[in-house]
Tab-separated table of C-alpha atoms in Angstrom:
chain	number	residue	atom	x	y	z
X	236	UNK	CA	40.764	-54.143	12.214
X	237	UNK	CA	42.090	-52.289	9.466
X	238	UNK	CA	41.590	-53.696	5.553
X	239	UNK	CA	44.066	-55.856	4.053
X	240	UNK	CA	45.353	-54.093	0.978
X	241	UNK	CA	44.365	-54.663	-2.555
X	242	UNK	CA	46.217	-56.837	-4.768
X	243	UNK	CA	48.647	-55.032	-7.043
X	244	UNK	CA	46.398	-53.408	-10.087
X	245	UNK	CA	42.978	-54.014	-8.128
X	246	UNK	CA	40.726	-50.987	-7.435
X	247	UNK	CA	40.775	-49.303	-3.805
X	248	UNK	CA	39.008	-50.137	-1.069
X	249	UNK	CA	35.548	-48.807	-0.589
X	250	UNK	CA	35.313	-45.890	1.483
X	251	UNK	CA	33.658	-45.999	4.974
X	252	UNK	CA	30.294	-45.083	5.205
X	253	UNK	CA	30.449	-44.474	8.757
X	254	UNK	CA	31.990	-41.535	8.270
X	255	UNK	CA	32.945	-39.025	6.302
X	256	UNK	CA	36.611	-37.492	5.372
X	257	UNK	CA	37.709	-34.945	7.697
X	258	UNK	CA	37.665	-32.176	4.683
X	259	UNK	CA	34.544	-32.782	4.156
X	260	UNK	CA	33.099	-31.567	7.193
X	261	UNK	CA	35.489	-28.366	7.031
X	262	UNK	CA	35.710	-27.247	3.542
X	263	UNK	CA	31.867	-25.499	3.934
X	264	UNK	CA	32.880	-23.658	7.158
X	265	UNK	CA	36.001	-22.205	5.422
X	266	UNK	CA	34.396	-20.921	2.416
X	267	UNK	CA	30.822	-19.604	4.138
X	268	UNK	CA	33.702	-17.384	6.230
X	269	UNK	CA	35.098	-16.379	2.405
X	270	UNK	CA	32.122	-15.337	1.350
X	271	UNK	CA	30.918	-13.336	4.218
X	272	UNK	CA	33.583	-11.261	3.831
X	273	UNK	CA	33.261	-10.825	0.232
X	274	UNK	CA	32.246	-7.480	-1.794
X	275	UNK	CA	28.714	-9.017	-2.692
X	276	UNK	CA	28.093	-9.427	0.890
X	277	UNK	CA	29.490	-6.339	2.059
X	278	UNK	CA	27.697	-4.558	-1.077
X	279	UNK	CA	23.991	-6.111	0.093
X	280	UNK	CA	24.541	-5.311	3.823
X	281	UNK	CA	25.263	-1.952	3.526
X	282	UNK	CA	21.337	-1.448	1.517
X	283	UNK	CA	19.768	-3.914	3.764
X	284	UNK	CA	21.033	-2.024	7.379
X	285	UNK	CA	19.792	1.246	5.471
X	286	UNK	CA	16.318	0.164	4.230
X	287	UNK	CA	15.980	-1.509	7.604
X	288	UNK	CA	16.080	2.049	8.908
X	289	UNK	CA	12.540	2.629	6.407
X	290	UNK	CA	10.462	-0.022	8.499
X	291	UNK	CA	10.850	2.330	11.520
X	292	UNK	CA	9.917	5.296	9.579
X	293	UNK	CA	6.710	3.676	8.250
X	294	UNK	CA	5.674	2.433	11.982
X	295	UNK	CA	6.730	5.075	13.892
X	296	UNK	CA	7.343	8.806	12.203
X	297	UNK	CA	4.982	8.881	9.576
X	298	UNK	CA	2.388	9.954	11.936
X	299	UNK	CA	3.824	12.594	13.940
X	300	UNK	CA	5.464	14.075	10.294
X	301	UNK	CA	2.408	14.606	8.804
X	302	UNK	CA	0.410	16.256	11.308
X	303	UNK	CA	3.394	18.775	11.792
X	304	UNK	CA	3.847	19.444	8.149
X	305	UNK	CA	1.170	19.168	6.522
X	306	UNK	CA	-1.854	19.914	9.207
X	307	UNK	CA	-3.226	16.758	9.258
X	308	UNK	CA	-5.326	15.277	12.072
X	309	UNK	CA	-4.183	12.571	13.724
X	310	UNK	CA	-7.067	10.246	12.085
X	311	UNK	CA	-6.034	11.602	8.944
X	312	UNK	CA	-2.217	10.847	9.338
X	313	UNK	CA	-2.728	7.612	10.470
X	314	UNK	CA	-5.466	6.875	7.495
X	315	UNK	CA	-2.199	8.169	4.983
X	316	UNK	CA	-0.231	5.167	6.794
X	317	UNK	CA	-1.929	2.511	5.448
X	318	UNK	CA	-1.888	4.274	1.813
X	319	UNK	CA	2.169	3.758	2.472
X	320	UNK	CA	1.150	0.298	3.983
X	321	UNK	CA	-1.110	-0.526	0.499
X	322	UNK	CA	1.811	0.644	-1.483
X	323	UNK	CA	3.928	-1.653	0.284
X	324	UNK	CA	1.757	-4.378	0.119
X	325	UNK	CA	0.797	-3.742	-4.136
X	326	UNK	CA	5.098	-3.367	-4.326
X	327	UNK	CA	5.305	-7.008	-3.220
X	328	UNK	CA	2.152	-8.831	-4.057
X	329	UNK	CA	2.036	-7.592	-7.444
X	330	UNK	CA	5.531	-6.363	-8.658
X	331	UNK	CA	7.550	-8.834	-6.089
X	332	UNK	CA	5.721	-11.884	-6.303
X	333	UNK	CA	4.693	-11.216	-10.140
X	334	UNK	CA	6.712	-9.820	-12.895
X	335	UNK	CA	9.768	-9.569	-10.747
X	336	UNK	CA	10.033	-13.075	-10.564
X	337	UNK	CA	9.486	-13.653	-14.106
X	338	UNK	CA	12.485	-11.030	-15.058
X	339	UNK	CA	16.020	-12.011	-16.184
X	340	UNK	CA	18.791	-11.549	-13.586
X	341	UNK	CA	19.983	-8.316	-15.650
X	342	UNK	CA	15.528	-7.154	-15.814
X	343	UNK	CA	15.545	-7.345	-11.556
X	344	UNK	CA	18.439	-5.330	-11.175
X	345	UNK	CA	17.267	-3.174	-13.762
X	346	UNK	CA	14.115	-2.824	-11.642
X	347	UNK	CA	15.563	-2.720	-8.300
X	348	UNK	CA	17.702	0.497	-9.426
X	349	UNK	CA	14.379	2.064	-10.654
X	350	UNK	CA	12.474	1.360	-7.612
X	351	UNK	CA	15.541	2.814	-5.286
X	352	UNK	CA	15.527	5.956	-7.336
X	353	UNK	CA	11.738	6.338	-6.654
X	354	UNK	CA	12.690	5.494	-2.669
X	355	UNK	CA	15.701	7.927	-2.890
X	356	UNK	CA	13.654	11.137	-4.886
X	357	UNK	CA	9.892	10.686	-2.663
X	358	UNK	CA	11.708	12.031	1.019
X	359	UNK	CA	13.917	14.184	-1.360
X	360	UNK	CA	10.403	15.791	-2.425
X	361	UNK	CA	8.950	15.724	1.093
X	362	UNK	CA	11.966	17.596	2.348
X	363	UNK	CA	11.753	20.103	0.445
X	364	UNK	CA	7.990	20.113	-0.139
X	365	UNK	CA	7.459	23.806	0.278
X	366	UNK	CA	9.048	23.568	-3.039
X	367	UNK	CA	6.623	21.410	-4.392
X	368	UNK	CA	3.925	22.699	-6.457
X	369	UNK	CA	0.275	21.470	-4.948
X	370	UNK	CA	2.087	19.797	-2.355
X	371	UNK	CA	-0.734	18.995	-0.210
X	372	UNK	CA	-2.262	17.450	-3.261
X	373	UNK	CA	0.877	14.971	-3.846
X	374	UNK	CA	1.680	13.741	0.011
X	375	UNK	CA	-0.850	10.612	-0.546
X	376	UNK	CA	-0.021	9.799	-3.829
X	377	UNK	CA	3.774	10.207	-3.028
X	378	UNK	CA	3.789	7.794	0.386
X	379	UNK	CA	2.152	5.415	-2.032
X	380	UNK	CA	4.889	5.396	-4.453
X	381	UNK	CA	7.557	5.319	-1.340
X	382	UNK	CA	5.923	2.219	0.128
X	383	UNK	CA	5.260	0.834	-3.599
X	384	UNK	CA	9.212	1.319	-3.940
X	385	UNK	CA	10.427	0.392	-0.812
X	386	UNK	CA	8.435	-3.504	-1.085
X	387	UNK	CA	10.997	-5.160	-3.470
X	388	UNK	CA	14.236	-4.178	-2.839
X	389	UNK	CA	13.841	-4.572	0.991
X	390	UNK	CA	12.616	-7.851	0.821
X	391	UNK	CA	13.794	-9.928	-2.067
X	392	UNK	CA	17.176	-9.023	-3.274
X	393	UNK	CA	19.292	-9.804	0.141
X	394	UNK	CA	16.871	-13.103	0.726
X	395	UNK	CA	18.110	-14.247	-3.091
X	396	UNK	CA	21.921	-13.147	-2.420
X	397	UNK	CA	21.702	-15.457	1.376
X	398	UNK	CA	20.904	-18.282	-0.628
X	399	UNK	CA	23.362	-18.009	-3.071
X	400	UNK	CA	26.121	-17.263	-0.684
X	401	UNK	CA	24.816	-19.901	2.149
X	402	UNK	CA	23.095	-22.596	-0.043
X	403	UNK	CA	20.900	-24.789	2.463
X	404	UNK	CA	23.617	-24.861	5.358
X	405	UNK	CA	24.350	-21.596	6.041
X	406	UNK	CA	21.605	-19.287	4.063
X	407	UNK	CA	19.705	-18.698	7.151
X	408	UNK	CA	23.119	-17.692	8.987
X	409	UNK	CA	23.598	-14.655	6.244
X	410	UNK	CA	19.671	-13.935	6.663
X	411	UNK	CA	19.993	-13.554	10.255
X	412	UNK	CA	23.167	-11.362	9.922
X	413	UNK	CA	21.454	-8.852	7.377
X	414	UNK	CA	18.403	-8.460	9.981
X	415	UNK	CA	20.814	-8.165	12.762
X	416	UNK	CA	22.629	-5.132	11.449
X	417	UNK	CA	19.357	-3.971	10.185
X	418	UNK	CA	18.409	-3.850	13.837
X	419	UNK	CA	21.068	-2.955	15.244
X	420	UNK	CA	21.056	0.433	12.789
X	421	UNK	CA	17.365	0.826	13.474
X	422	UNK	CA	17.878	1.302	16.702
X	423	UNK	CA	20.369	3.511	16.857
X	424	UNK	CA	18.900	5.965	14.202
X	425	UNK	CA	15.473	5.824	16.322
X	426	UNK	CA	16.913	7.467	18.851
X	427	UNK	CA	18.102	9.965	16.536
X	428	UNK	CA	14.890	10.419	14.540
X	429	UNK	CA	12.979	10.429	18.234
X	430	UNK	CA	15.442	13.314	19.553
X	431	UNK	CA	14.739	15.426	16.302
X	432	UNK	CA	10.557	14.466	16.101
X	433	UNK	CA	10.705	15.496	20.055
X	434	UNK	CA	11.891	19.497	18.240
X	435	UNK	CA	9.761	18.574	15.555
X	436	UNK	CA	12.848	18.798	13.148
X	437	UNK	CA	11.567	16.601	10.645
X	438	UNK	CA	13.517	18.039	7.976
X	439	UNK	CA	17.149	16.685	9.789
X	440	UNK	CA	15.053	13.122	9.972
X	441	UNK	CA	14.116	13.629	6.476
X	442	UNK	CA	17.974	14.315	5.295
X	443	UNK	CA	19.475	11.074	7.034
X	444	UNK	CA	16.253	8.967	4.556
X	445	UNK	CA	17.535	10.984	1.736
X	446	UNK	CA	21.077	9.856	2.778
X	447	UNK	CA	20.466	6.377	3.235
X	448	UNK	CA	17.938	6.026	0.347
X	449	UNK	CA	21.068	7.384	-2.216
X	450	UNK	CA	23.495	5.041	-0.194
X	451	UNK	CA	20.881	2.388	-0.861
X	452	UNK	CA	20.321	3.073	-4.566
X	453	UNK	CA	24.265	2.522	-4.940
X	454	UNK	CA	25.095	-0.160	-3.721
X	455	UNK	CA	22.685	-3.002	-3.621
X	456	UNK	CA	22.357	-2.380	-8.114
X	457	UNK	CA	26.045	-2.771	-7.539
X	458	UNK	CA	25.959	-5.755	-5.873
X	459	UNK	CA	23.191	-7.270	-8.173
X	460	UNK	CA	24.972	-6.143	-11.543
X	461	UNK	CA	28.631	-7.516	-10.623
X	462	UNK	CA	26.482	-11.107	-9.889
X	463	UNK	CA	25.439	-10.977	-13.583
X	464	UNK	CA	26.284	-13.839	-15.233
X	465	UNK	CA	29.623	-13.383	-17.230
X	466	UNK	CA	30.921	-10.984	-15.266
X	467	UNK	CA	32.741	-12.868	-13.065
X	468	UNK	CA	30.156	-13.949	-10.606
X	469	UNK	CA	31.639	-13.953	-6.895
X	470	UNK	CA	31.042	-16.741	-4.907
């Protein structure tokens, strides 16, 4: 039965606890759908899909590279994988997991531009390594510094940006759509980089990293520095 109303100047009824108001329930749909089409979403997507496209160069080409252009055995090339691997592993342990996290919001995106200018001029230097003087000297040192690079702004910026945009609800749901179109671009430039390995046309495979490492080094700072706080944050 429905509550008689309240005397004239009393205070409202109590709301119902069994349930909550219908605009309750929609209002976080509607604006997890705003902000997954906004600029800082499309702006951390775009870096994400490309580094994405890194992980399959570490596992999978960095072995059959180095024997074909720099003479290296095969125990060889795959000992100069985990030097990328320790790289990677120093990048987050150290950098990510250390000072990063102690940085100001303007200090990380400082950082993160650094460390994709690194990612962006090592394959720029290993594409045109006949160029480089003691090149054979620099390959180790150099997949160090890529993996060392690579660690941070793969992993941490998009994971802070799905919380932000999702909260508790729905920052899993922006998680799962970065990896997805990381994936989903993984794949289909591993059957590129497979095609040109199979000619051992490393150099092609070499230009789309150089490509997607500039790309990278764009837009994710972008993304990072328009978040800054007071300058008009997106939501």
């Amino acid at each position: 039965t429905r509550p008689p109303p309240p005397p004239a100047g009393g205070p409202p009824p109590a709301a119902s606890k069994d349930r909550k108001p219908a605009a309750e329930d929609a209002e976080p749909q509607a604006g997890i759908h705003t902000r997954l089409l906004s600029a800082d979403f499309l702006l951390m997507f775009i870096p994400k899909c490309a580094l994405f496209v890194f992980t399959q160069w570490f596992m999978n080409f960095v072995g059959l590279f180095l024997p074909q252009a720099y003479g290296f055995s095969r125990a060889a090339a795959t000992n100069a994988i985990s030097v990328a691997n320790a790289g990677q592993m120093v990048g987050l342990l150290y950098i990510g997991m250390g000072s990063y996290k102690r940085m100001s919001a303007r200090g990380q995106a400082d950082a993160v531009l650094a460390m994709l200018a690194a990612n962006f001029v090592v394959p720029l230097l290993l594409r045109f390594r006949d160029l480089v003087p003691a090149r054979d000297a620099l390959v180790l040192p150099l997949l160090f510094l890529w993996g060392l690079s690579f660690a941070v702004p793969f992993y941490l910026p998009a994971g802070t940006l799905a919380l932000e945009l999702g909260g508790k609800r729905h920052g899993a749901l922006v998680t799962n759509l970065f990896d997805a179109g990381g994936f989903t671009a993984s794949s289909l430039w591993n059957r590129y980089a497979a095609a040109r390995s199979a000619e051992d046309d490393f150099d092609a495979v070499l230009d789309t990293l150089v490509v997607l490492a500039a790309v990278s080094a764009v837009t994710m700072p972008a993304c990072m520095y328009r978040r800054l706080p007071g300058r008009g944050k997106q939501a």
